Amino acid sequence: MNPRVVGSIVAGGLVMSYSQQQGLLDALGERRLLVIVGPLAREAAGLVCVRGLVDAALVEPEFGEIERADIGALAAAGRFADAFEAIKFRLGPRFATVFEPLLAGPKVAPPASLRALAGLADQLSLILTTNLDNLVETTLSGAWVALAGATADLAARTRTVFKLLGTAHVVSSWKFTADGLQNATYRQ
């Protein structure tokens, strides 16, 4: 596969050169392209963004004004794992009850970026995502296997979505708090 590239590819404000575009197309044709899906896909679908997750949790009655301000400051500084850790500490066993529906989100139509990714699915073998919802898997019509934990053969797998931070409906897989990230291991 070596289609002619016309124009520029612009992603996140980055303009790619012709040689960079050709390199991506060659990698795609050889099934060497790794795709990472992050929170912008979730936001584009109209689901609660990372900051919105923090804000939604802070309306719970366990939080006083000072805690809300402190945790809000962590989120404003981009320290979301620390904010989630503080929320988890305060909510205790209710943490999963509060966050599972927020992380899973309602069923929504996939955004254009994921529909385009689905169009390339036959040429990909692995998609990594930091999202805990099942938007990627749903967009791929359930034809791909989703893993929330590392396996010894991950690099050799095909048609696999590897969920780096876990999956919404398996609380034990969650790795988005500071403690969860610190204890996450992918050594298998």
mmCIF file with all atom_site columns, C-alpha atoms in Angstrom:
data_model
loop_
_atom_site.group_PDB
_atom_site.id
_atom_site.type_symbol
_atom_site.label_atom_id
_atom_site.label_alt_id
_atom_site.label_comp_id
_atom_site.label_asym_id
_atom_site.label_entity_id
_atom_site.label_seq_id
_atom_site.pdbx_PDB_ins_code
_atom_site.Cartn_x
_atom_site.Cartn_y
_atom_site.Cartn_z
_atom_site.occupancy
_atom_site.B_iso_or_equiv
_atom_site.pdbx_formal_charge
_atom_site.auth_seq_id
_atom_site.auth_comp_id
_atom_site.auth_asym_id
_atom_site.auth_atom_id
_atom_site.pdbx_PDB_model_num
ATOM 1   C CA . MET A 1 1   ? 0.000   0.000   0.000  1.00 0.00 ? 1   MET A CA 1
ATOM 2   C CA . ASN A 1 2   ? 1.465   3.309   -0.999 1.00 0.00 ? 2   ASN A CA 1
ATOM 3   C CA . PRO A 1 3   ? -1.311  5.735   -1.936 1.00 0.00 ? 3   PRO A CA 1
ATOM 4   C CA . ARG A 1 4   ? -0.435  9.226   -3.020 1.00 0.00 ? 4   ARG A CA 1
ATOM 5   C CA . VAL A 1 5   ? -0.787  11.835  -0.290 1.00 0.00 ? 5   VAL A CA 1
ATOM 6   C CA . VAL A 1 6   ? -2.469  15.058  -1.306 1.00 0.00 ? 6   VAL A CA 1
ATOM 7   C CA . GLY A 1 7   ? -2.576  18.077  0.991  1.00 0.00 ? 7   GLY A CA 1
ATOM 8   C CA . SER A 1 8   ? -1.614  18.129  4.639  1.00 0.00 ? 8   SER A CA 1
ATOM 9   C CA . ILE A 1 9   ? -2.674  16.079  7.603  1.00 0.00 ? 9   ILE A CA 1
ATOM 10  C CA . VAL A 1 10  ? -3.418  18.347  10.545 1.00 0.00 ? 10  VAL A CA 1
ATOM 11  C CA . ALA A 1 11  ? -3.931  16.774  13.958 1.00 0.00 ? 11  ALA A CA 1
ATOM 12  C CA . GLY A 1 12  ? -4.050  18.736  17.174 1.00 0.00 ? 12  GLY A CA 1
ATOM 13  C CA . GLY A 1 13  ? -2.437  21.718  15.467 1.00 0.00 ? 13  GLY A CA 1
ATOM 14  C CA . LEU A 1 14  ? 0.436   19.614  14.114 1.00 0.00 ? 14  LEU A CA 1
ATOM 15  C CA . VAL A 1 15  ? 1.033   19.842  10.378 1.00 0.00 ? 15  VAL A CA 1
ATOM 16  C CA . MET A 1 16  ? 2.833   16.787  9.031  1.00 0.00 ? 16  MET A CA 1
ATOM 17  C CA . SER A 1 17  ? 5.346   16.913  6.231  1.00 0.00 ? 17  SER A CA 1
ATOM 18  C CA . TYR A 1 18  ? 4.946   14.834  3.088  1.00 0.00 ? 18  TYR A CA 1
ATOM 19  C CA . SER A 1 19  ? 7.627   12.377  4.268  1.00 0.00 ? 19  SER A CA 1
ATOM 20  C CA . GLN A 1 20  ? 5.912   12.024  7.656  1.00 0.00 ? 20  GLN A CA 1
ATOM 21  C CA . GLN A 1 21  ? 2.601   11.368  5.920  1.00 0.00 ? 21  GLN A CA 1
ATOM 22  C CA . GLN A 1 22  ? 4.260   8.743   3.693  1.00 0.00 ? 22  GLN A CA 1
ATOM 23  C CA . GLY A 1 23  ? 5.835   7.112   6.749  1.00 0.00 ? 23  GLY A CA 1
ATOM 24  C CA . LEU A 1 24  ? 2.427   6.835   8.417  1.00 0.00 ? 24  LEU A CA 1
ATOM 25  C CA . LEU A 1 25  ? 0.853   5.414   5.286  1.00 0.00 ? 25  LEU A CA 1
ATOM 26  C CA . ASP A 1 26  ? 3.679   2.878   4.909  1.00 0.00 ? 26  ASP A CA 1
ATOM 27  C CA . ALA A 1 27  ? 3.273   1.845   8.564  1.00 0.00 ? 27  ALA A CA 1
ATOM 28  C CA . LEU A 1 28  ? -0.472  1.510   8.061  1.00 0.00 ? 28  LEU A CA 1
ATOM 29  C CA . GLY A 1 29  ? 0.025   -0.616  4.950  1.00 0.00 ? 29  GLY A CA 1
ATOM 30  C CA . GLU A 1 30  ? 2.424   -2.902  6.818  1.00 0.00 ? 30  GLU A CA 1
ATOM 31  C CA . ARG A 1 31  ? 0.128   -3.073  9.868  1.00 0.00 ? 31  ARG A CA 1
ATOM 32  C CA . ARG A 1 32  ? 2.821   -1.471  12.035 1.00 0.00 ? 32  ARG A CA 1
ATOM 33  C CA . LEU A 1 33  ? 0.707   1.508   13.052 1.00 0.00 ? 33  LEU A CA 1
ATOM 34  C CA . LEU A 1 34  ? -0.265  1.798   16.693 1.00 0.00 ? 34  LEU A CA 1
ATOM 35  C CA . VAL A 1 35  ? -3.302  3.938   17.448 1.00 0.00 ? 35  VAL A CA 1
ATOM 36  C CA . ILE A 1 36  ? -3.860  5.543   20.839 1.00 0.00 ? 36  ILE A CA 1
ATOM 37  C CA . VAL A 1 37  ? -7.327  6.868   21.672 1.00 0.00 ? 37  VAL A CA 1
ATOM 38  C CA . GLY A 1 38  ? -7.553  9.376   24.507 1.00 0.00 ? 38  GLY A CA 1
ATOM 39  C CA . PRO A 1 39  ? -10.082 11.596  26.250 1.00 0.00 ? 39  PRO A CA 1
ATOM 40  C CA . LEU A 1 40  ? -10.772 13.859  23.267 1.00 0.00 ? 40  LEU A CA 1
ATOM 41  C CA . ALA A 1 41  ? -12.695 11.024  21.576 1.00 0.00 ? 41  ALA A CA 1
ATOM 42  C CA . ARG A 1 42  ? -14.834 10.741  24.703 1.00 0.00 ? 42  ARG A CA 1
ATOM 43  C CA . GLU A 1 43  ? -15.456 14.474  24.754 1.00 0.00 ? 43  GLU A CA 1
ATOM 44  C CA . ALA A 1 44  ? -16.244 14.547  21.021 1.00 0.00 ? 44  ALA A CA 1
ATOM 45  C CA . ALA A 1 45  ? -18.948 11.948  21.678 1.00 0.00 ? 45  ALA A CA 1
ATOM 46  C CA . GLY A 1 46  ? -20.491 14.256  24.272 1.00 0.00 ? 46  GLY A CA 1
ATOM 47  C CA . LEU A 1 47  ? -19.442 12.185  27.285 1.00 0.00 ? 47  LEU A CA 1
ATOM 48  C CA . VAL A 1 48  ? -18.216 13.751  30.519 1.00 0.00 ? 48  VAL A CA 1
ATOM 49  C CA . CYS A 1 49  ? -14.604 14.936  30.189 1.00 0.00 ? 49  CYS A CA 1
ATOM 50  C CA . VAL A 1 50  ? -11.920 14.209  32.781 1.00 0.00 ? 50  VAL A CA 1
ATOM 51  C CA . ARG A 1 51  ? -12.471 17.540  34.567 1.00 0.00 ? 51  ARG A CA 1
ATOM 52  C CA . GLY A 1 52  ? -16.202 16.887  34.418 1.00 0.00 ? 52  GLY A CA 1
ATOM 53  C CA . LEU A 1 53  ? -15.678 13.575  36.228 1.00 0.00 ? 53  LEU A CA 1
ATOM 54  C CA . VAL A 1 54  ? -13.983 15.427  39.083 1.00 0.00 ? 54  VAL A CA 1
ATOM 55  C CA . ASP A 1 55  ? -16.694 18.075  39.194 1.00 0.00 ? 55  ASP A CA 1
ATOM 56  C CA . ALA A 1 56  ? -19.466 15.455  39.148 1.00 0.00 ? 56  ALA A CA 1
ATOM 57  C CA . ALA A 1 57  ? -17.933 13.637  42.109 1.00 0.00 ? 57  ALA A CA 1
ATOM 58  C CA . LEU A 1 58  ? -17.470 16.818  44.131 1.00 0.00 ? 58  LEU A CA 1
ATOM 59  C CA . VAL A 1 59  ? -21.240 17.377  44.383 1.00 0.00 ? 59  VAL A CA 1
ATOM 60  C CA . GLU A 1 60  ? -21.449 14.320  46.649 1.00 0.00 ? 60  GLU A CA 1
ATOM 61  C CA . PRO A 1 61  ? -22.376 15.195  50.265 1.00 0.00 ? 61  PRO A CA 1
ATOM 62  C CA . GLU A 1 62  ? -19.100 13.841  51.696 1.00 0.00 ? 62  GLU A CA 1
ATOM 63  C CA . PHE A 1 63  ? -17.206 16.911  50.450 1.00 0.00 ? 63  PHE A CA 1
ATOM 64  C CA . GLY A 1 64  ? -16.945 20.194  52.311 1.00 0.00 ? 64  GLY A CA 1
ATOM 65  C CA . GLU A 1 65  ? -16.101 23.537  50.705 1.00 0.00 ? 65  GLU A CA 1
ATOM 66  C CA . ILE A 1 66  ? -12.395 23.339  51.538 1.00 0.00 ? 66  ILE A CA 1
ATOM 67  C CA . GLU A 1 67  ? -12.052 19.825  50.108 1.00 0.00 ? 67  GLU A CA 1
ATOM 68  C CA . ARG A 1 68  ? -13.935 20.841  46.981 1.00 0.00 ? 68  ARG A CA 1
ATOM 69  C CA . ALA A 1 69  ? -11.568 23.786  46.529 1.00 0.00 ? 69  ALA A CA 1
ATOM 70  C CA . ASP A 1 70  ? -8.440  21.698  47.168 1.00 0.00 ? 70  ASP A CA 1
ATOM 71  C CA . ILE A 1 71  ? -9.469  18.892  44.831 1.00 0.00 ? 71  ILE A CA 1
ATOM 72  C CA . GLY A 1 72  ? -10.655 21.413  42.246 1.00 0.00 ? 72  GLY A CA 1
ATOM 73  C CA . ALA A 1 73  ? -7.210  23.046  42.404 1.00 0.00 ? 73  ALA A CA 1
ATOM 74  C CA . LEU A 1 74  ? -5.546  19.679  41.739 1.00 0.00 ? 74  LEU A CA 1
ATOM 75  C CA . ALA A 1 75  ? -7.772  19.183  38.691 1.00 0.00 ? 75  ALA A CA 1
ATOM 76  C CA . ALA A 1 76  ? -7.158  22.748  37.474 1.00 0.00 ? 76  ALA A CA 1
ATOM 77  C CA . ALA A 1 77  ? -3.418  22.038  37.654 1.00 0.00 ? 77  ALA A CA 1
ATOM 78  C CA . GLY A 1 78  ? -3.892  18.920  35.521 1.00 0.00 ? 78  GLY A CA 1
ATOM 79  C CA . ARG A 1 79  ? -3.173  16.609  38.461 1.00 0.00 ? 79  ARG A CA 1
ATOM 80  C CA . PHE A 1 80  ? -6.198  14.430  37.811 1.00 0.00 ? 80  PHE A CA 1
ATOM 81  C CA . ALA A 1 81  ? -4.758  11.214  39.280 1.00 0.00 ? 81  ALA A CA 1
ATOM 82  C CA . ASP A 1 82  ? -4.154  13.060  42.568 1.00 0.00 ? 82  ASP A CA 1
ATOM 83  C CA . ALA A 1 83  ? -7.655  14.580  42.445 1.00 0.00 ? 83  ALA A CA 1
ATOM 84  C CA . PHE A 1 84  ? -9.195  11.140  41.874 1.00 0.00 ? 84  PHE A CA 1
ATOM 85  C CA . GLU A 1 85  ? -7.091  9.703   44.701 1.00 0.00 ? 85  GLU A CA 1
ATOM 86  C CA . ALA A 1 86  ? -8.411  12.374  47.096 1.00 0.00 ? 86  ALA A CA 1
ATOM 87  C CA . ILE A 1 87  ? -11.978 11.708  45.922 1.00 0.00 ? 87  ILE A CA 1
ATOM 88  C CA . LYS A 1 88  ? -11.481 7.968   46.418 1.00 0.00 ? 88  LYS A CA 1
ATOM 89  C CA . PHE A 1 89  ? -10.168 8.559   49.945 1.00 0.00 ? 89  PHE A CA 1
ATOM 90  C CA . ARG A 1 90  ? -13.171 10.699  50.898 1.00 0.00 ? 90  ARG A CA 1
ATOM 91  C CA . LEU A 1 91  ? -15.848 8.540   49.246 1.00 0.00 ? 91  LEU A CA 1
ATOM 92  C CA . GLY A 1 92  ? -14.403 5.258   50.475 1.00 0.00 ? 92  GLY A CA 1
ATOM 93  C CA . PRO A 1 93  ? -16.505 2.296   49.332 1.00 0.00 ? 93  PRO A CA 1
ATOM 94  C CA . ARG A 1 94  ? -18.926 4.643   47.504 1.00 0.00 ? 94  ARG A CA 1
ATOM 95  C CA . PHE A 1 95  ? -16.157 5.584   45.048 1.00 0.00 ? 95  PHE A CA 1
ATOM 96  C CA . ALA A 1 96  ? -17.074 2.773   42.645 1.00 0.00 ? 96  ALA A CA 1
ATOM 97  C CA . THR A 1 97  ? -20.801 3.453   42.978 1.00 0.00 ? 97  THR A CA 1
ATOM 98  C CA . VAL A 1 98  ? -20.295 7.126   42.101 1.00 0.00 ? 98  VAL A CA 1
ATOM 99  C CA . PHE A 1 99  ? -17.778 6.646   39.295 1.00 0.00 ? 99  PHE A CA 1
ATOM 100 C CA . GLU A 1 100 ? -18.942 3.528   37.430 1.00 0.00 ? 100 GLU A CA 1
ATOM 101 C CA . PRO A 1 101 ? -21.922 5.209   35.736 1.00 0.00 ? 101 PRO A CA 1
ATOM 102 C CA . LEU A 1 102 ? -19.885 8.356   35.041 1.00 0.00 ? 102 LEU A CA 1
ATOM 103 C CA . LEU A 1 103 ? -17.056 6.364   33.454 1.00 0.00 ? 103 LEU A CA 1
ATOM 104 C CA . ALA A 1 104 ? -19.327 4.104   31.426 1.00 0.00 ? 104 ALA A CA 1
ATOM 105 C CA . GLY A 1 105 ? -21.429 7.005   30.212 1.00 0.00 ? 105 GLY A CA 1
ATOM 106 C CA . PRO A 1 106 ? -24.678 6.690   28.298 1.00 0.00 ? 106 PRO A CA 1
ATOM 107 C CA . LYS A 1 107 ? -24.855 5.009   24.906 1.00 0.00 ? 107 LYS A CA 1
ATOM 108 C CA . VAL A 1 108 ? -23.912 7.686   22.378 1.00 0.00 ? 108 VAL A CA 1
ATOM 109 C CA . ALA A 1 109 ? -23.105 7.841   18.701 1.00 0.00 ? 109 ALA A CA 1
ATOM 110 C CA . PRO A 1 110 ? -19.360 7.562   18.047 1.00 0.00 ? 110 PRO A CA 1
ATOM 111 C CA . PRO A 1 111 ? -17.605 10.766  16.997 1.00 0.00 ? 111 PRO A CA 1
ATOM 112 C CA . ALA A 1 112 ? -16.227 11.215  13.475 1.00 0.00 ? 112 ALA A CA 1
ATOM 113 C CA . SER A 1 113 ? -12.682 10.406  14.638 1.00 0.00 ? 113 SER A CA 1
ATOM 114 C CA . LEU A 1 114 ? -13.703 6.947   15.876 1.00 0.00 ? 114 LEU A CA 1
ATOM 115 C CA . ARG A 1 115 ? -15.848 6.276   12.809 1.00 0.00 ? 115 ARG A CA 1
ATOM 116 C CA . ALA A 1 116 ? -12.757 7.055   10.696 1.00 0.00 ? 116 ALA A CA 1
ATOM 117 C CA . LEU A 1 117 ? -10.703 4.724   12.895 1.00 0.00 ? 117 LEU A CA 1
ATOM 118 C CA . ALA A 1 118 ? -13.291 1.977   12.364 1.00 0.00 ? 118 ALA A CA 1
ATOM 119 C CA . GLY A 1 119 ? -12.811 2.459   8.634  1.00 0.00 ? 119 GLY A CA 1
ATOM 120 C CA . LEU A 1 120 ? -9.130  1.612   9.090  1.00 0.00 ? 120 LEU A CA 1
ATOM 121 C CA . ALA A 1 121 ? -9.771  -1.314  11.436 1.00 0.00 ? 121 ALA A CA 1
ATOM 122 C CA . ASP A 1 122 ? -8.860  -4.006  8.907  1.00 0.00 ? 122 ASP A CA 1
ATOM 123 C CA . GLN A 1 123 ? -5.395  -2.477  8.599  1.00 0.00 ? 123 GLN A CA 1
ATOM 124 C CA . LEU A 1 124 ? -4.755  -2.174  12.344 1.00 0.00 ? 124 LEU A CA 1
ATOM 125 C CA . SER A 1 125 ? -3.919  -4.804  14.889 1.00 0.00 ? 125 SER A CA 1
ATOM 126 C CA . LEU A 1 126 ? -3.838  -2.967  18.231 1.00 0.00 ? 126 LEU A CA 1
ATOM 127 C CA . ILE A 1 127 ? -5.549  0.109   19.625 1.00 0.00 ? 127 ILE A CA 1
ATOM 128 C CA . LEU A 1 128 ? -4.561  1.506   23.014 1.00 0.00 ? 128 LEU A CA 1
ATOM 129 C CA . THR A 1 129 ? -6.991  3.676   24.938 1.00 0.00 ? 129 THR A CA 1
ATOM 130 C CA . THR A 1 130 ? -6.880  5.564   28.198 1.00 0.00 ? 130 THR A CA 1
ATOM 131 C CA . ASN A 1 131 ? -10.693 5.713   28.225 1.00 0.00 ? 131 ASN A CA 1
ATOM 132 C CA . LEU A 1 132 ? -12.615 3.397   30.520 1.00 0.00 ? 132 LEU A CA 1
ATOM 133 C CA . ASP A 1 133 ? -15.878 3.583   28.555 1.00 0.00 ? 133 ASP A CA 1
ATOM 134 C CA . ASN A 1 134 ? -16.603 1.121   25.751 1.00 0.00 ? 134 ASN A CA 1
ATOM 135 C CA . LEU A 1 135 ? -16.931 3.706   22.979 1.00 0.00 ? 135 LEU A CA 1
ATOM 136 C CA . VAL A 1 136 ? -14.003 2.292   20.964 1.00 0.00 ? 136 VAL A CA 1
ATOM 137 C CA . GLU A 1 137 ? -15.284 -1.269  21.182 1.00 0.00 ? 137 GLU A CA 1
ATOM 138 C CA . THR A 1 138 ? -18.832 -0.208  20.295 1.00 0.00 ? 138 THR A CA 1
ATOM 139 C CA . THR A 1 139 ? -17.568 1.754   17.289 1.00 0.00 ? 139 THR A CA 1
ATOM 140 C CA . LEU A 1 140 ? -15.765 -1.391  16.118 1.00 0.00 ? 140 LEU A CA 1
ATOM 141 C CA . SER A 1 141 ? -19.093 -3.277  16.381 1.00 0.00 ? 141 SER A CA 1
ATOM 142 C CA . GLY A 1 142 ? -17.762 -5.550  19.104 1.00 0.00 ? 142 GLY A CA 1
ATOM 143 C CA . ALA A 1 143 ? -15.538 -7.307  16.557 1.00 0.00 ? 143 ALA A CA 1
ATOM 144 C CA . TRP A 1 144 ? -12.377 -6.612  18.563 1.00 0.00 ? 144 TRP A CA 1
ATOM 145 C CA . VAL A 1 145 ? -11.348 -8.107  21.910 1.00 0.00 ? 145 VAL A CA 1
ATOM 146 C CA . ALA A 1 146 ? -11.002 -5.597  24.764 1.00 0.00 ? 146 ALA A CA 1
ATOM 147 C CA . LEU A 1 147 ? -8.371  -6.242  27.438 1.00 0.00 ? 147 LEU A CA 1
ATOM 148 C CA . ALA A 1 148 ? -8.126  -4.290  30.679 1.00 0.00 ? 148 ALA A CA 1
ATOM 149 C CA . GLY A 1 149 ? -4.907  -5.994  31.739 1.00 0.00 ? 149 GLY A CA 1
ATOM 150 C CA . ALA A 1 150 ? -1.639  -6.874  30.064 1.00 0.00 ? 150 ALA A CA 1
ATOM 151 C CA . THR A 1 151 ? -1.068  -10.322 28.650 1.00 0.00 ? 151 THR A CA 1
ATOM 152 C CA . ALA A 1 152 ? 2.215   -11.945 27.676 1.00 0.00 ? 152 ALA A CA 1
ATOM 153 C CA . ASP A 1 153 ? 1.157   -12.068 24.029 1.00 0.00 ? 153 ASP A CA 1
ATOM 154 C CA . LEU A 1 154 ? -0.212  -8.507  23.770 1.00 0.00 ? 154 LEU A CA 1
ATOM 155 C CA . ALA A 1 155 ? 2.246   -7.436  21.046 1.00 0.00 ? 155 ALA A CA 1
ATOM 156 C CA . ALA A 1 156 ? 1.352   -10.465 18.932 1.00 0.00 ? 156 ALA A CA 1
ATOM 157 C CA . ARG A 1 157 ? -2.418  -10.052 19.257 1.00 0.00 ? 157 ARG A CA 1
ATOM 158 C CA . THR A 1 158 ? -4.611  -8.732  16.483 1.00 0.00 ? 158 THR A CA 1
ATOM 159 C CA . ARG A 1 159 ? -7.926  -6.920  16.642 1.00 0.00 ? 159 ARG A CA 1
ATOM 160 C CA . THR A 1 160 ? -7.337  -5.985  20.266 1.00 0.00 ? 160 THR A CA 1
ATOM 161 C CA . VAL A 1 161 ? -8.253  -2.873  22.237 1.00 0.00 ? 161 VAL A CA 1
ATOM 162 C CA . PHE A 1 162 ? -5.942  -2.552  25.237 1.00 0.00 ? 162 PHE A CA 1
ATOM 163 C CA . LYS A 1 163 ? -7.516  -0.394  27.933 1.00 0.00 ? 163 LYS A CA 1
ATOM 164 C CA . LEU A 1 164 ? -4.541  1.121   29.750 1.00 0.00 ? 164 LEU A CA 1
ATOM 165 C CA . LEU A 1 165 ? -6.521  2.519   32.697 1.00 0.00 ? 165 LEU A CA 1
ATOM 166 C CA . GLY A 1 166 ? -9.089  -0.258  33.007 1.00 0.00 ? 166 GLY A CA 1
ATOM 167 C CA . THR A 1 167 ? -12.698 -0.653  31.993 1.00 0.00 ? 167 THR A CA 1
ATOM 168 C CA . ALA A 1 168 ? -15.721 1.007   33.582 1.00 0.00 ? 168 ALA A CA 1
ATOM 169 C CA . HIS A 1 169 ? -17.654 -2.092  34.611 1.00 0.00 ? 169 HIS A CA 1
ATOM 170 C CA . VAL A 1 170 ? -14.680 -3.935  36.175 1.00 0.00 ? 170 VAL A CA 1
ATOM 171 C CA . VAL A 1 171 ? -13.802 -1.836  39.208 1.00 0.00 ? 171 VAL A CA 1
ATOM 172 C CA . SER A 1 172 ? -10.773 -3.978  40.069 1.00 0.00 ? 172 SER A CA 1
ATOM 173 C CA . SER A 1 173 ? -9.218  -2.957  36.716 1.00 0.00 ? 173 SER A CA 1
ATOM 174 C CA . TRP A 1 174 ? -9.301  0.809   37.417 1.00 0.00 ? 174 TRP A CA 1
ATOM 175 C CA . LYS A 1 175 ? -5.907  2.519   37.325 1.00 0.00 ? 175 LYS A CA 1
ATOM 176 C CA . PHE A 1 176 ? -6.764  6.228   37.082 1.00 0.00 ? 176 PHE A CA 1
ATOM 177 C CA . THR A 1 177 ? -6.052  7.299   40.672 1.00 0.00 ? 177 THR A CA 1
ATOM 178 C CA . ALA A 1 178 ? -2.525  8.188   41.796 1.00 0.00 ? 178 ALA A CA 1
ATOM 179 C CA . ASP A 1 179 ? -2.281  4.915   43.731 1.00 0.00 ? 179 ASP A CA 1
ATOM 180 C CA . GLY A 1 180 ? -3.711  2.929   40.818 1.00 0.00 ? 180 GLY A CA 1
ATOM 181 C CA . LEU A 1 181 ? -1.187  4.387   38.384 1.00 0.00 ? 181 LEU A CA 1
ATOM 182 C CA . GLN A 1 182 ? 1.705   3.804   40.756 1.00 0.00 ? 182 GLN A CA 1
ATOM 183 C CA . ASN A 1 183 ? 0.739   0.167   41.243 1.00 0.00 ? 183 ASN A CA 1
ATOM 184 C CA . ALA A 1 184 ? -0.058  -0.516  37.568 1.00 0.00 ? 184 ALA A CA 1
ATOM 185 C CA . THR A 1 185 ? 2.292   -3.015  36.019 1.00 0.00 ? 185 THR A CA 1
ATOM 186 C CA . TYR A 1 186 ? 2.373   -4.168  32.427 1.00 0.00 ? 186 TYR A CA 1
ATOM 187 C CA . ARG A 1 187 ? 5.376   -6.503  32.738 1.00 0.00 ? 187 ARG A CA 1
ATOM 188 C CA . GLN A 1 188 ? 3.722   -9.715  31.581 1.00 0.00 ? 188 GLN A CA 1
#
